[in-house]
mmCIF file of C-alpha atoms and ligand atoms in Angstrom:
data_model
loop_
_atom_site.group_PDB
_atom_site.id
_atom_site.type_symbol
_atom_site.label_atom_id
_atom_site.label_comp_id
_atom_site.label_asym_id
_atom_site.label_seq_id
_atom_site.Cartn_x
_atom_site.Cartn_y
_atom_site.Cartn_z
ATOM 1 C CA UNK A 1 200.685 262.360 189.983
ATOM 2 C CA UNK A 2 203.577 261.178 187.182
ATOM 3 C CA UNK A 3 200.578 261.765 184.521
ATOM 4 C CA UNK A 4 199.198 265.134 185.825
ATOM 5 C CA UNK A 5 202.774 266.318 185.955
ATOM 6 C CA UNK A 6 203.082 265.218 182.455
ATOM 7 C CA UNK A 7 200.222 267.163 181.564
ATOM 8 C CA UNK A 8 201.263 270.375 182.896
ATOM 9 C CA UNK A 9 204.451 270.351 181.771
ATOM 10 C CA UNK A 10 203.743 269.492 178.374
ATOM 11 C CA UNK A 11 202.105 272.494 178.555
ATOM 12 C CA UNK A 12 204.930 275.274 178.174
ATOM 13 C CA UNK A 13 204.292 278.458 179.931
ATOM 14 C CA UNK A 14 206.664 280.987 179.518
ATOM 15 C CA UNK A 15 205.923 284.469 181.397
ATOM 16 C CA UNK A 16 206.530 286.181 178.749
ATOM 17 C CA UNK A 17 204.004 284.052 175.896
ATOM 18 C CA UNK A 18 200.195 284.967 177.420
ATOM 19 C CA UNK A 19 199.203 282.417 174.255
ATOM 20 C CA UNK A 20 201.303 279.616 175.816
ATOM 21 C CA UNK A 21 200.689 280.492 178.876
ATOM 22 C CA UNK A 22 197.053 281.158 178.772
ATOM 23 C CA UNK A 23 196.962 277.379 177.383
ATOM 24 C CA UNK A 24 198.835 276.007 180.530
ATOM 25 C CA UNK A 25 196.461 277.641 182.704
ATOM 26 C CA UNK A 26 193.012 276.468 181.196
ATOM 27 C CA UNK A 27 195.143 273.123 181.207
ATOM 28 C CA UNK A 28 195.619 273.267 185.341
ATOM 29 C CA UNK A 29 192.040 274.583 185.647
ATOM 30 C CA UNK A 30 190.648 271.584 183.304
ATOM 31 C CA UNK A 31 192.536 269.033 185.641
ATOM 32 C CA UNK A 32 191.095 271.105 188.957
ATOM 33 C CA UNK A 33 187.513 271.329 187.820
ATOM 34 C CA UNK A 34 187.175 267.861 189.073
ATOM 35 C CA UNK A 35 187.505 268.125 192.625
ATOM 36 C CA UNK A 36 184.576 270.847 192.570
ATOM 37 C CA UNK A 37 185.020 273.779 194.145
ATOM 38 C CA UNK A 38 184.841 277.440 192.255
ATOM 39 C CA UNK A 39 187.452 277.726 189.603
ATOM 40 C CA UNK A 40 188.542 281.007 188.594
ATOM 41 C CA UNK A 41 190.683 281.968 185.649
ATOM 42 C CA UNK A 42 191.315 286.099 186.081
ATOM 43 C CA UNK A 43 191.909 287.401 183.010
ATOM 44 C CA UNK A 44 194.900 289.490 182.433
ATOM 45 C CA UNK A 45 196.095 291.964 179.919
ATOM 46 C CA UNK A 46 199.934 291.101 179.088
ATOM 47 C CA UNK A 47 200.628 287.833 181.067
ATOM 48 C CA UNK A 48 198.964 284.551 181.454
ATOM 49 C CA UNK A 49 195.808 284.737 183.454
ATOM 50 C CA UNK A 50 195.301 283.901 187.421
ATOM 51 C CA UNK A 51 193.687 280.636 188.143
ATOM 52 C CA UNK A 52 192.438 280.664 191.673
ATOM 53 C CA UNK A 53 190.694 278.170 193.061
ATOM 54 C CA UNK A 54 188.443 278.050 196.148
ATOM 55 C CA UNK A 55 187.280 275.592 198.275
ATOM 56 C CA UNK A 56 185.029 276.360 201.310
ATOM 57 C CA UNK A 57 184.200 273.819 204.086
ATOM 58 C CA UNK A 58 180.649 272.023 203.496
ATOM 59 C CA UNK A 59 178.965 271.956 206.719
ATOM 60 C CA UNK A 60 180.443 274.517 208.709
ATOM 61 C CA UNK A 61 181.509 278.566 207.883
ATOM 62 C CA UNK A 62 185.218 278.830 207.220
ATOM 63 C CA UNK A 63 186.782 280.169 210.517
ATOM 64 C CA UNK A 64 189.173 282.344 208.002
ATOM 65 C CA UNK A 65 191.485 281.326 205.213
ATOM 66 C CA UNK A 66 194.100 279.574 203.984
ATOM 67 C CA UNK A 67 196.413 280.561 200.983
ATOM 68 C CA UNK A 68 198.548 277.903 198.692
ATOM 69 C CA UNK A 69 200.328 279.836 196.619
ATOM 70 C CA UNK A 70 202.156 279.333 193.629
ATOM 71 C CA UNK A 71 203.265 280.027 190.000
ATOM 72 C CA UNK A 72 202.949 278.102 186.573
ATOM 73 C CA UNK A 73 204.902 280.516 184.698
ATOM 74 C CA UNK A 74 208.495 279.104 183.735
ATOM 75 C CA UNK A 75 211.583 280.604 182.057
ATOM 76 C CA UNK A 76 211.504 278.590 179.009
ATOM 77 C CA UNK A 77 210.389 279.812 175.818
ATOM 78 C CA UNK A 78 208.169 278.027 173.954
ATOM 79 C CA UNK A 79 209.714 275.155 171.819
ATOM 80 C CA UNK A 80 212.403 274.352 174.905
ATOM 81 C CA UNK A 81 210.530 270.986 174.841
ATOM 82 C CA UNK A 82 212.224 269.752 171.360
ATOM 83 C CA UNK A 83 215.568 270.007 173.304
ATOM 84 C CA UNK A 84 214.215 269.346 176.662
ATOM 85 C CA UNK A 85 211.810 266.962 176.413
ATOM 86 C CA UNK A 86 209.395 265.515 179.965
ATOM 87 C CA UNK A 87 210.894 262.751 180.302
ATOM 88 C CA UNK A 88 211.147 259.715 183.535
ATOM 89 C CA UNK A 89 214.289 258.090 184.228
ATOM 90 C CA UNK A 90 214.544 255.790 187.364
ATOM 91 C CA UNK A 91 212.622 257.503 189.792
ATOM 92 C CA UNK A 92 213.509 261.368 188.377
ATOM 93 C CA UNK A 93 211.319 263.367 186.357
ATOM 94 C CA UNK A 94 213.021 265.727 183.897
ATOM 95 C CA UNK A 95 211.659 269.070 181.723
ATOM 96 C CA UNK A 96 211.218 272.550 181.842
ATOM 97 C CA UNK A 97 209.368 273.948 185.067
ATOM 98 C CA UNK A 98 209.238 270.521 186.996
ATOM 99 C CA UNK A 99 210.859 271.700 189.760
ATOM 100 C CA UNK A 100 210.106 275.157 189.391
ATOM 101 C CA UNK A 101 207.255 274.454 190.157
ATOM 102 C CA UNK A 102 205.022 272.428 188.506
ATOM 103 C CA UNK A 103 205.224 269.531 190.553
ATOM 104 C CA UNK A 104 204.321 272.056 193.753
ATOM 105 C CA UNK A 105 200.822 272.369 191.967
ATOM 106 C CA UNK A 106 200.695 268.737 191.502
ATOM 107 C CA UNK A 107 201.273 268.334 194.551
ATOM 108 C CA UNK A 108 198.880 271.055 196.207
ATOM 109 C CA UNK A 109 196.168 269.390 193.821
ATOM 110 C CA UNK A 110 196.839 265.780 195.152
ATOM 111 C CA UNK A 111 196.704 267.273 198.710
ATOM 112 C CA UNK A 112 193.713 268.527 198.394
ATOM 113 C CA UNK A 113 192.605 265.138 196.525
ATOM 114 C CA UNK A 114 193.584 263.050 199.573
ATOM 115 C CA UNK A 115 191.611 265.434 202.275
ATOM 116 C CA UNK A 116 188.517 264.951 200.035
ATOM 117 C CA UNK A 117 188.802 261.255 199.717
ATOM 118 C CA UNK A 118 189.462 260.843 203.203
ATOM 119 C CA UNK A 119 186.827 263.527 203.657
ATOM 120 C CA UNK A 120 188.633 265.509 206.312
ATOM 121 C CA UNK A 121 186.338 268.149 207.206
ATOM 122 C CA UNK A 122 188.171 271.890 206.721
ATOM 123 C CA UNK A 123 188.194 274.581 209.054
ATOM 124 C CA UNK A 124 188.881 277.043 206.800
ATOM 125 C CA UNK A 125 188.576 278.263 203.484
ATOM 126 C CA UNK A 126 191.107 276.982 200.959
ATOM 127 C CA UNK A 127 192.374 279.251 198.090
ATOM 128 C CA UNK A 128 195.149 277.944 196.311
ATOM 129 C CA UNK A 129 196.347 280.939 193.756
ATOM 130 C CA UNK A 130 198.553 280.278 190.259
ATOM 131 C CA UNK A 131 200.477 282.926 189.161
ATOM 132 C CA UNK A 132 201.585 283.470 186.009
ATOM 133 C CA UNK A 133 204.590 285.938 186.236
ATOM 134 C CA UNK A 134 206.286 285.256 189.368
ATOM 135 C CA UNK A 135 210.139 284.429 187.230
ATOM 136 C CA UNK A 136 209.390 287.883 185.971
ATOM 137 C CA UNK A 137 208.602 289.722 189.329
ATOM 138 C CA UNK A 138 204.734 289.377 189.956
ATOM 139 C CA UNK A 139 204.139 293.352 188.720
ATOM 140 C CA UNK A 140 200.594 291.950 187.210
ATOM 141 C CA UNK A 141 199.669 289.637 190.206
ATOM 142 C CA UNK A 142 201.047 291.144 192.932
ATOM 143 C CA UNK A 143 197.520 293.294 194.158
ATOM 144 C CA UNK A 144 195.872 289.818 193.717
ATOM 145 C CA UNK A 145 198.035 287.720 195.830
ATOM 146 C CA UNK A 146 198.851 290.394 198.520
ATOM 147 C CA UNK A 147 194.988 290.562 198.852
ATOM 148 C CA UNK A 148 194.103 287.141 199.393
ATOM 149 C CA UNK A 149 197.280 286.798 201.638
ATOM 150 C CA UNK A 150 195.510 289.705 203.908
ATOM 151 C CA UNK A 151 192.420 287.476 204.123
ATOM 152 C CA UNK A 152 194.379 284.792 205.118
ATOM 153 C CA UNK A 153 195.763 283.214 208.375
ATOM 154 C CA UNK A 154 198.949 281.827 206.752
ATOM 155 C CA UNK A 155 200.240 281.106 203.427
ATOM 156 C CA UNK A 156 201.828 277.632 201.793
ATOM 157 C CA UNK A 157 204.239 278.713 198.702
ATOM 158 C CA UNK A 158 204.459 275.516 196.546
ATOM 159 C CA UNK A 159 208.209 276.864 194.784
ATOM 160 C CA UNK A 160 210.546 273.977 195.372
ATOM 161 C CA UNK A 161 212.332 273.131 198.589
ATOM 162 C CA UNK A 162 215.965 273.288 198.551
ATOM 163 C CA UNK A 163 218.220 270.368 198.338
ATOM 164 C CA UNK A 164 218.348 266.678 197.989
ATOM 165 C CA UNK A 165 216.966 266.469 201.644
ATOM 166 C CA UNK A 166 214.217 268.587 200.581
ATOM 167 C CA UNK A 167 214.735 272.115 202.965
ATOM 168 C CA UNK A 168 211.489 274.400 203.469
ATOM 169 C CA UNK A 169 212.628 277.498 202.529
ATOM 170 C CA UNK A 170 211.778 279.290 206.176
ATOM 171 C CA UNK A 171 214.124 282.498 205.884
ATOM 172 C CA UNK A 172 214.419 284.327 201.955
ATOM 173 C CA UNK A 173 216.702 287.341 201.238
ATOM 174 C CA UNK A 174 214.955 290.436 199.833
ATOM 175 C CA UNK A 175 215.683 291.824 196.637
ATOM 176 C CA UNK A 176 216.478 294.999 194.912
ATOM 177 C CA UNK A 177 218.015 296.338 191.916
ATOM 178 C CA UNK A 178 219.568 299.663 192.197
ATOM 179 C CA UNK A 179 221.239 301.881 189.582
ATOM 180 C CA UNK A 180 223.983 304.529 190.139
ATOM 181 C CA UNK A 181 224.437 306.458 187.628
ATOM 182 C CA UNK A 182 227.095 309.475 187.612
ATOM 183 C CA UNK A 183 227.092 312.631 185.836
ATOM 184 C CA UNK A 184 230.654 314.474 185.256
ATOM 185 C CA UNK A 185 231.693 316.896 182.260
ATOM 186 C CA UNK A 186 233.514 315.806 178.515
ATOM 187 C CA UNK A 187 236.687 317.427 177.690
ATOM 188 C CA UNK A 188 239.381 317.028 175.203
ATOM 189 C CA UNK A 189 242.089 314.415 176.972
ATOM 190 C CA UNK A 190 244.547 316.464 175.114
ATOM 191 C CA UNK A 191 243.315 320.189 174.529
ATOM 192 C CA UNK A 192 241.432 320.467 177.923
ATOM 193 C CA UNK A 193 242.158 317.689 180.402
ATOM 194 C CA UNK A 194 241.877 320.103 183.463
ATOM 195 C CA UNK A 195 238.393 321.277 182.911
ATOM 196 C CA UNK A 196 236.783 317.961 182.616
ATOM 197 C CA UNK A 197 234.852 315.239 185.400
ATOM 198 C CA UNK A 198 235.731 312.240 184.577
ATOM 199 C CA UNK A 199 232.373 309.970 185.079
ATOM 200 C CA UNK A 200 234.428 306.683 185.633
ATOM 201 C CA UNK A 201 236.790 307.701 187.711
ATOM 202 C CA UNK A 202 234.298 308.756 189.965
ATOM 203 C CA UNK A 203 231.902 305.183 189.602
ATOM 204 C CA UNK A 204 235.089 303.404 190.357
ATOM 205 C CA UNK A 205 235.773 304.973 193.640
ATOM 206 C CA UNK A 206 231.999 304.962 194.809
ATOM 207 C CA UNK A 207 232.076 301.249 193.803
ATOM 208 C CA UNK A 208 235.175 300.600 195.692
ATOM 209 C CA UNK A 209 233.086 302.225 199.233
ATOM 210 C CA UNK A 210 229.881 299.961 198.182
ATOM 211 C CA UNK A 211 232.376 296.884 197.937
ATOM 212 C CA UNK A 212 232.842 297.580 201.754
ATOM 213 C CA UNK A 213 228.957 296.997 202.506
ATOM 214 C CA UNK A 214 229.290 293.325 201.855
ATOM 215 C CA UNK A 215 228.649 291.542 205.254
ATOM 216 C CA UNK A 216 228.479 288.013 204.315
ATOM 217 C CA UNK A 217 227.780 286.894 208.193
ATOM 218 C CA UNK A 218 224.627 289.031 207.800
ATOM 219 C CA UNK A 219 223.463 288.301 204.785
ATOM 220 C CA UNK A 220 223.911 291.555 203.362
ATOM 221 C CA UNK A 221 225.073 291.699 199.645
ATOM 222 C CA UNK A 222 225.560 294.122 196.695
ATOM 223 C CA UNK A 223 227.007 293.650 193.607
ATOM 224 C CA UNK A 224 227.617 295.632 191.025
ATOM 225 C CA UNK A 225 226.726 293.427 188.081
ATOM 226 C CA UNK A 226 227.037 295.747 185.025
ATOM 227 C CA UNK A 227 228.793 298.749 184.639
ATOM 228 C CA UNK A 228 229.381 300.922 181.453
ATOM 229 C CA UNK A 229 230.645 304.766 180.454
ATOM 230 C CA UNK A 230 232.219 306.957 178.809
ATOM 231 C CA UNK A 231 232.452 306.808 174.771
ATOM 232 C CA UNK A 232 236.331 306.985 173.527
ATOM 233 C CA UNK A 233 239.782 307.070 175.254
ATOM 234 C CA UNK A 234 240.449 310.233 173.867
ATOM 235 C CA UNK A 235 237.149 311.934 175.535
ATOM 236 C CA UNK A 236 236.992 312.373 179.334
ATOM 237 C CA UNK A 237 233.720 310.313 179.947
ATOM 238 C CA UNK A 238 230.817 312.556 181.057
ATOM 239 C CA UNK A 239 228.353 309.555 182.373
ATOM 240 C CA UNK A 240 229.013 306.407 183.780
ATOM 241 C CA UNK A 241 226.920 303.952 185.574
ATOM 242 C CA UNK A 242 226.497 301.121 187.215
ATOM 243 C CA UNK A 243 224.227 298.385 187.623
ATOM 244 C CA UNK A 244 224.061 296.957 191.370
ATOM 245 C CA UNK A 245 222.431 293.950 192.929
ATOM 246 C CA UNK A 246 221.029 294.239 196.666
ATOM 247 C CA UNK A 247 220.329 291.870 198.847
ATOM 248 C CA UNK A 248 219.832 291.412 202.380
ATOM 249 C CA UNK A 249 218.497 288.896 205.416
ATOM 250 C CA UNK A 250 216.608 291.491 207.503
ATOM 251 C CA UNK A 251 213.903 294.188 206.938
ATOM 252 C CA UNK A 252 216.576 296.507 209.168
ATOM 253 C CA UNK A 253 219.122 295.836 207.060
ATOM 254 C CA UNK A 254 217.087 296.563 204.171
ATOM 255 C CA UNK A 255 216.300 300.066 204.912
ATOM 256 C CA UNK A 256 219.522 300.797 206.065
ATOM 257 C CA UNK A 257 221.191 299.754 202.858
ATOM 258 C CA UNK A 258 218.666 301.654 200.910
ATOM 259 C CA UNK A 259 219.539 304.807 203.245
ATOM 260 C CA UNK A 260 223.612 304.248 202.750
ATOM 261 C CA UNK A 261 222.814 304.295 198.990
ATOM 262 C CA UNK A 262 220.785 307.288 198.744
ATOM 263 C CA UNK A 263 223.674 309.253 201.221
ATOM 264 C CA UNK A 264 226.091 309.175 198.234
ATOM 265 C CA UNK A 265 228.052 311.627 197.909
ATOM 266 C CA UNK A 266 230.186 312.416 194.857
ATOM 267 C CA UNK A 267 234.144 312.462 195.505
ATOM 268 C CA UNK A 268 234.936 314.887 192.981
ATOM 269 C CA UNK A 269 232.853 318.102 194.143
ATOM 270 C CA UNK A 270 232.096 318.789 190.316
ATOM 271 C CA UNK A 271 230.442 315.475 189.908
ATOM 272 C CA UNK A 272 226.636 314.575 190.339
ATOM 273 C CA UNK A 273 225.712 311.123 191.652
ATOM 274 C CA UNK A 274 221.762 309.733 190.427
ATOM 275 C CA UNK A 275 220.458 306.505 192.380
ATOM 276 C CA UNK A 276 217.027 305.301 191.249
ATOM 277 C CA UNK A 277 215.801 301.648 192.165
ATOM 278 C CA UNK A 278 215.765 299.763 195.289
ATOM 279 C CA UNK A 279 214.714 296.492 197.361
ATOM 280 C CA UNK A 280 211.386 294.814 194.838
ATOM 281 C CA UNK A 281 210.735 292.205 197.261
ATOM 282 C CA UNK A 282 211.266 292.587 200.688
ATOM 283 C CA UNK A 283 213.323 290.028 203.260
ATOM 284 C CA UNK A 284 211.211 286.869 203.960
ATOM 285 C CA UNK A 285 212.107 286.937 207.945
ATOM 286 C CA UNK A 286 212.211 283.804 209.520
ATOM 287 C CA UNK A 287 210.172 284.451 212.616
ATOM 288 C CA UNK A 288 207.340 284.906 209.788
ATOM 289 C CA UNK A 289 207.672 281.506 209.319
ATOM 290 C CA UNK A 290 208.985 280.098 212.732
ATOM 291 C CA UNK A 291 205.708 278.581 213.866
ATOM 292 C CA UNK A 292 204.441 277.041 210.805
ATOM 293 C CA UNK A 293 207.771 275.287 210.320
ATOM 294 C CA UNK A 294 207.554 273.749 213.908
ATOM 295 C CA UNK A 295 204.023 272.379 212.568
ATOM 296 C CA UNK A 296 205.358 271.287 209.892
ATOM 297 C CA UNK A 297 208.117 269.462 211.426
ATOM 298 C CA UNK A 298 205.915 267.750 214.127
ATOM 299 C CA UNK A 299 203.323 266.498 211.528
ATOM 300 C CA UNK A 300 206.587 265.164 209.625
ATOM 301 C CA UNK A 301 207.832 263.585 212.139
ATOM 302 C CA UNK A 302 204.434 261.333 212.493
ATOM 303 C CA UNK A 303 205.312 260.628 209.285
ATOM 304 C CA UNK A 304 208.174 259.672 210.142
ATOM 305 C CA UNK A 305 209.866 262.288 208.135
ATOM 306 C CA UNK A 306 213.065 264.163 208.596
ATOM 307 C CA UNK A 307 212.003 267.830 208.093
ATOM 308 C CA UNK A 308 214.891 270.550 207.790
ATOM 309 C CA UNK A 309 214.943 274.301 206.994
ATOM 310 C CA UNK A 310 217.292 276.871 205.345
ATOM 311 C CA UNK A 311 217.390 280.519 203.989
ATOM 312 C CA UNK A 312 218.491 281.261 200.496
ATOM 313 C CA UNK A 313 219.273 284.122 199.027
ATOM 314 C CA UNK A 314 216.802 284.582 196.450
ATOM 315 C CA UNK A 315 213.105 286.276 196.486
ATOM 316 C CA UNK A 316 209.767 284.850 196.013
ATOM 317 C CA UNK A 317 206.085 285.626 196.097
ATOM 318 C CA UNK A 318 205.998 284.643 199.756
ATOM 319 C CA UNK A 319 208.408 287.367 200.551
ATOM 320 C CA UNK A 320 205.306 289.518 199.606
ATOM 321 C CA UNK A 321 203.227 287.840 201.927
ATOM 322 C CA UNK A 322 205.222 287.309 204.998
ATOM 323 C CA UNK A 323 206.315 291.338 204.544
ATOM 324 C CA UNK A 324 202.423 291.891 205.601
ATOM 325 C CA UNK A 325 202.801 290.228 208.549
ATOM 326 C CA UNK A 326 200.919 286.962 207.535
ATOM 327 C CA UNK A 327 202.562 284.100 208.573
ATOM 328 C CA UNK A 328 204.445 282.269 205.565
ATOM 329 C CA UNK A 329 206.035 278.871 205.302
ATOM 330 C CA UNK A 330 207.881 278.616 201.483
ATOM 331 C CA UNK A 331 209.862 275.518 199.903
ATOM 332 C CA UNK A 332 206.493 273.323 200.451
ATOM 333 C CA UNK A 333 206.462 272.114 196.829
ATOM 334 C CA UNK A 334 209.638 269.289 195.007
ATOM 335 C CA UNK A 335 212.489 267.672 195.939
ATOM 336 C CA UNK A 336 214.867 268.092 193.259
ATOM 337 C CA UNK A 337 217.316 270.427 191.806
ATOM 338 C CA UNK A 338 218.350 272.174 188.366
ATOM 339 C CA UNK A 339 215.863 274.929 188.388
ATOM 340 C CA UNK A 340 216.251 277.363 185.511
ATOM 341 C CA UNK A 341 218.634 274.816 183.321
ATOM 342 C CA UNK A 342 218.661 271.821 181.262
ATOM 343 C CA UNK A 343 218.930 269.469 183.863
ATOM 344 C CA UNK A 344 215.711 270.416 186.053
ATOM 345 C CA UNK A 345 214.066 267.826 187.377
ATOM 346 C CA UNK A 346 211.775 266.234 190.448
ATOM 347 C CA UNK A 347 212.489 263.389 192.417
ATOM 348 C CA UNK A 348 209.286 261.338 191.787
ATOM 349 C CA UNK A 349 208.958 258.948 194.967
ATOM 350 C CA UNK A 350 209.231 262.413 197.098
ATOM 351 C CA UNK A 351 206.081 263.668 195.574
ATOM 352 C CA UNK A 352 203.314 261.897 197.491
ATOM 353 C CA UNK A 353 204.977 262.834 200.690
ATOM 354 C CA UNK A 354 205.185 266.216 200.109
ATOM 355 C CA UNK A 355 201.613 266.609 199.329
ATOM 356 C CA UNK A 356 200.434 264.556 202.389
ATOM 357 C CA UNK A 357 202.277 266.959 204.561
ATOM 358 C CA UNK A 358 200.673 269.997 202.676
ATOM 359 C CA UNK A 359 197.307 268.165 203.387
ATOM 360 C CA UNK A 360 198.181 267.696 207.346
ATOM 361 C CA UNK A 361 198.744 271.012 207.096
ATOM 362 C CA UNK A 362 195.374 272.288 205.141
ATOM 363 C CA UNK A 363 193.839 270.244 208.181
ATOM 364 C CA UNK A 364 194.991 271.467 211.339
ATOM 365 C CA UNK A 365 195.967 275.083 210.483
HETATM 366 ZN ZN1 LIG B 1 209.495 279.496 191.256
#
C-alpha cells in the first residue's frame, strides 16, 4: 500500500494543472488496470480528466450499484514536492495530498484487491469515481458524480476521516458564498456632505444585523470574510461590499438563511442593497448517513475496531450526493491530520484497516 501511495503521490495533481493532473490520473488508472474491470478516463476540457472504474459481479446481474467516491486533485502546485517531499517516518507517511486523499484511493483500490483475492462474490455493481476538481468545487464533475450517485444505492466518500481516532465524517455543513454589495451616492465630505449615501456606513450596520444570525448551537454560521469600499476619506463612498461566508447544519436552516439574506433591506431609504451568491453545496444531514454508519460500526466492531462519528463544518462531494437523497457515509478514507499544509500526512499502520472495512462494506451493502 506504502509503494502505491508513493506512486500516486509522486504524482502531483493540482486542480488547477490539467498537464499534472492528467499525469496523476493515467498514473491511478495504470495501477487499477490490473484488477480488470472497465477503466475509464473521461476526458475533460479545463481540469484533469475522470477516471471511473467499474466492476460488475461475474456470475450474477448486479442487484444495483455502489458508488466509492473520491478526488485526486490536491491544492499543491506543481513543484511543492522539492519542499515537501513523500517521505516515511516511523509509521507516518508525509507529502502533499496523502491525507487529502490519496491514501482513500489506496485504500479503496486495496479493498477491492482483498474482495478479489478472497473472491467474495458482489451483489452489486462497483463504481469507484476520481475526481479531479473537488478542492476547487466539482463545477466540471459535478453532472458526472450526481449521476452515478442516482444509480446508486449508497455512496462511500474516500476524503479523510477526522482525527487521530479516525471519525467518519457522518454529518457535513453546507456551504455558500454570498456577496452584499451596497449602492449609495458620492458627495463632496466638505462642499456637499448632506446630499450623499454613504455605502459603508450602511455595510457596517447590515453587517452588525448578520452578526446576530450566528447560532453556534445550531450550526449556523456567517462570516463576513472580506469587505472593501469607498475610494478616499474626503469622498462619501458610493459602493461598498462585503464578502460573507455561510454555513449551516440543516437543509431548513439553509433556506432560511438564504431567505433572511435576500429580505435585506437598506437602513438608509436612499441606499440600494445587491445580494448575489448563496449555499454551493448543500448540508450533508446526518440521517443520510445514519444507517450506513451503524453498518459500519457493527462490521468494526468484528474487527474489533472502535468506530466513532462527527460533523465538521466543511463541504464535500458527498454533500452532493446525500442532498439527492442517496444514502452517504463520508470520512471512509486516512487516519491522519494536516490536510492543506506542510505537515499532511497518513498514519500508515491505519491503512489496511480502513480498507478492510471499506471491503466489508462493498460486500454486504
Ligand atoms: Zn478532499
Amino acid at each position: 500500500m506504502l509503494a502505491t501511495l508513493r506512486r500516486f503521490v509522486t504524482a502531483e495533481s493540482p486542480s488547477l494543472e490539467k498537464a499534472a493532473a492528467d499525469r496523476c490520473c493515467g498514473v491511478i488508472a495504470e495501477e487499477w488496470s490490473k484488477h480488470g474491470g472497465r477503466v475509464e478516463c473521461i476526458a475533460q476540457k479545463h481540469r484533469g480528466d475522470l477516471l471511473r472504474l467499474t466492476h460488475a459481479p461475474s456470475k450474477s446481474r448486479p442487484s444495483g450499484q455502489l458508488l466509492i467516491l473520491g478526488h485526486y486533485d490536491t491544492v499543491y502546485s506543481t513543484g511543492t514536492l522539492a519542499k515537501m517531499p513523500f517521505r516515511v517516518k516511523g509509521g507516518t507517511a508525509y507529502g502533499p495530498g496523502t491525507f487529502d486523499m490519496k491514501a482513500g484511493i489506496v485504500q479503496a483500490l486495496f479493498a477491492l484487491h482483498a474482495l478479489q483475492q478472497t473472491e467474495t462474490p458482489l451483489r452489486k455493481r462497483l463504481v469507484f469515481l476520481w475526481t479531479s476538481d473537488e478542492e476547487v468545487g466539482s463545477e466540471a464533475s459535478r453532472k458526472l458524480l450526481e449521476a452515478e450517485a442516482r444509480r446508486s444505492d449508497a455512496v462511500f466518500v474516500l476524503e479523510p476521516s477526522f482525527g487521530p481516532r479516525g471519525l467518519l465524517k457522518t454529518a457535513r455543513k453546507g456551504v455558500g458564498e454570498a456577496k452584499l454589495i451596497v449602492h449609495g451616492r458620492a458627495s463632496h465630505t466638505g462642499l456637499a456632505p448632506q446630499e450623499g449615501i454613504n455605502a459603508i456606513h450602511e455595510l457596517a450596520r447590515q453587517l452588525a444585523r448578520i452578526e446576530g444570525w450566528n447560532d453556534f448551537r445550531r450550526g449556523v454560521t456567517i462570516n463576513a470574510g472580506l469587505i472593501e469600499g469607498g475610494t478616499r476619506t474626503n469622498v462619501i463612498p458610493e459602493r461598498a461590499r462585503a464578502v460573507l461566508d455561510l454555513r449551516a447544519l440543516r437543509v431548513s436552516d439553509m433556506r432560511n438563511l438564504e431567505r433572511r439574506l435576500q429580505a435585506l433591506r437598506p437602513f438608509h431609504r436612499g441606499a440600494r442593497l445587491e445580494i448575489t451568491g448563496g449555499f454551493d453545496r448543500p448540508p450533508l444531514e446526518r440521517k443520510m448517513s445514519a444507517a450506513l454508519f451503524a453498518r459500519a460500526q457493527s462490521i468494526a466492531k468484528q474487527m474489533n475496531l472502535s468506530l466513532g462519528e462527527c460533523a465538521v463544518g466543511g463541504g464535500s462531494d458527498g454533500n452532493f450526493t446525500a442532498a439527492l437523497g442517496v444514502p452517504t457515509l463520508d470520512g471512509l478514507g486516512a487516519v491522519g491530520d494536516g490536510a492543506h499544509s506542510l505537515r499532511e500526512h497518513v498514519l500508515i499502520g491505519a491503512m489496511p484497516a480502513r480498507a478492510a472495512l471499506l471491503a466489508a462494506l462493498l460486500s454486504t451493502a
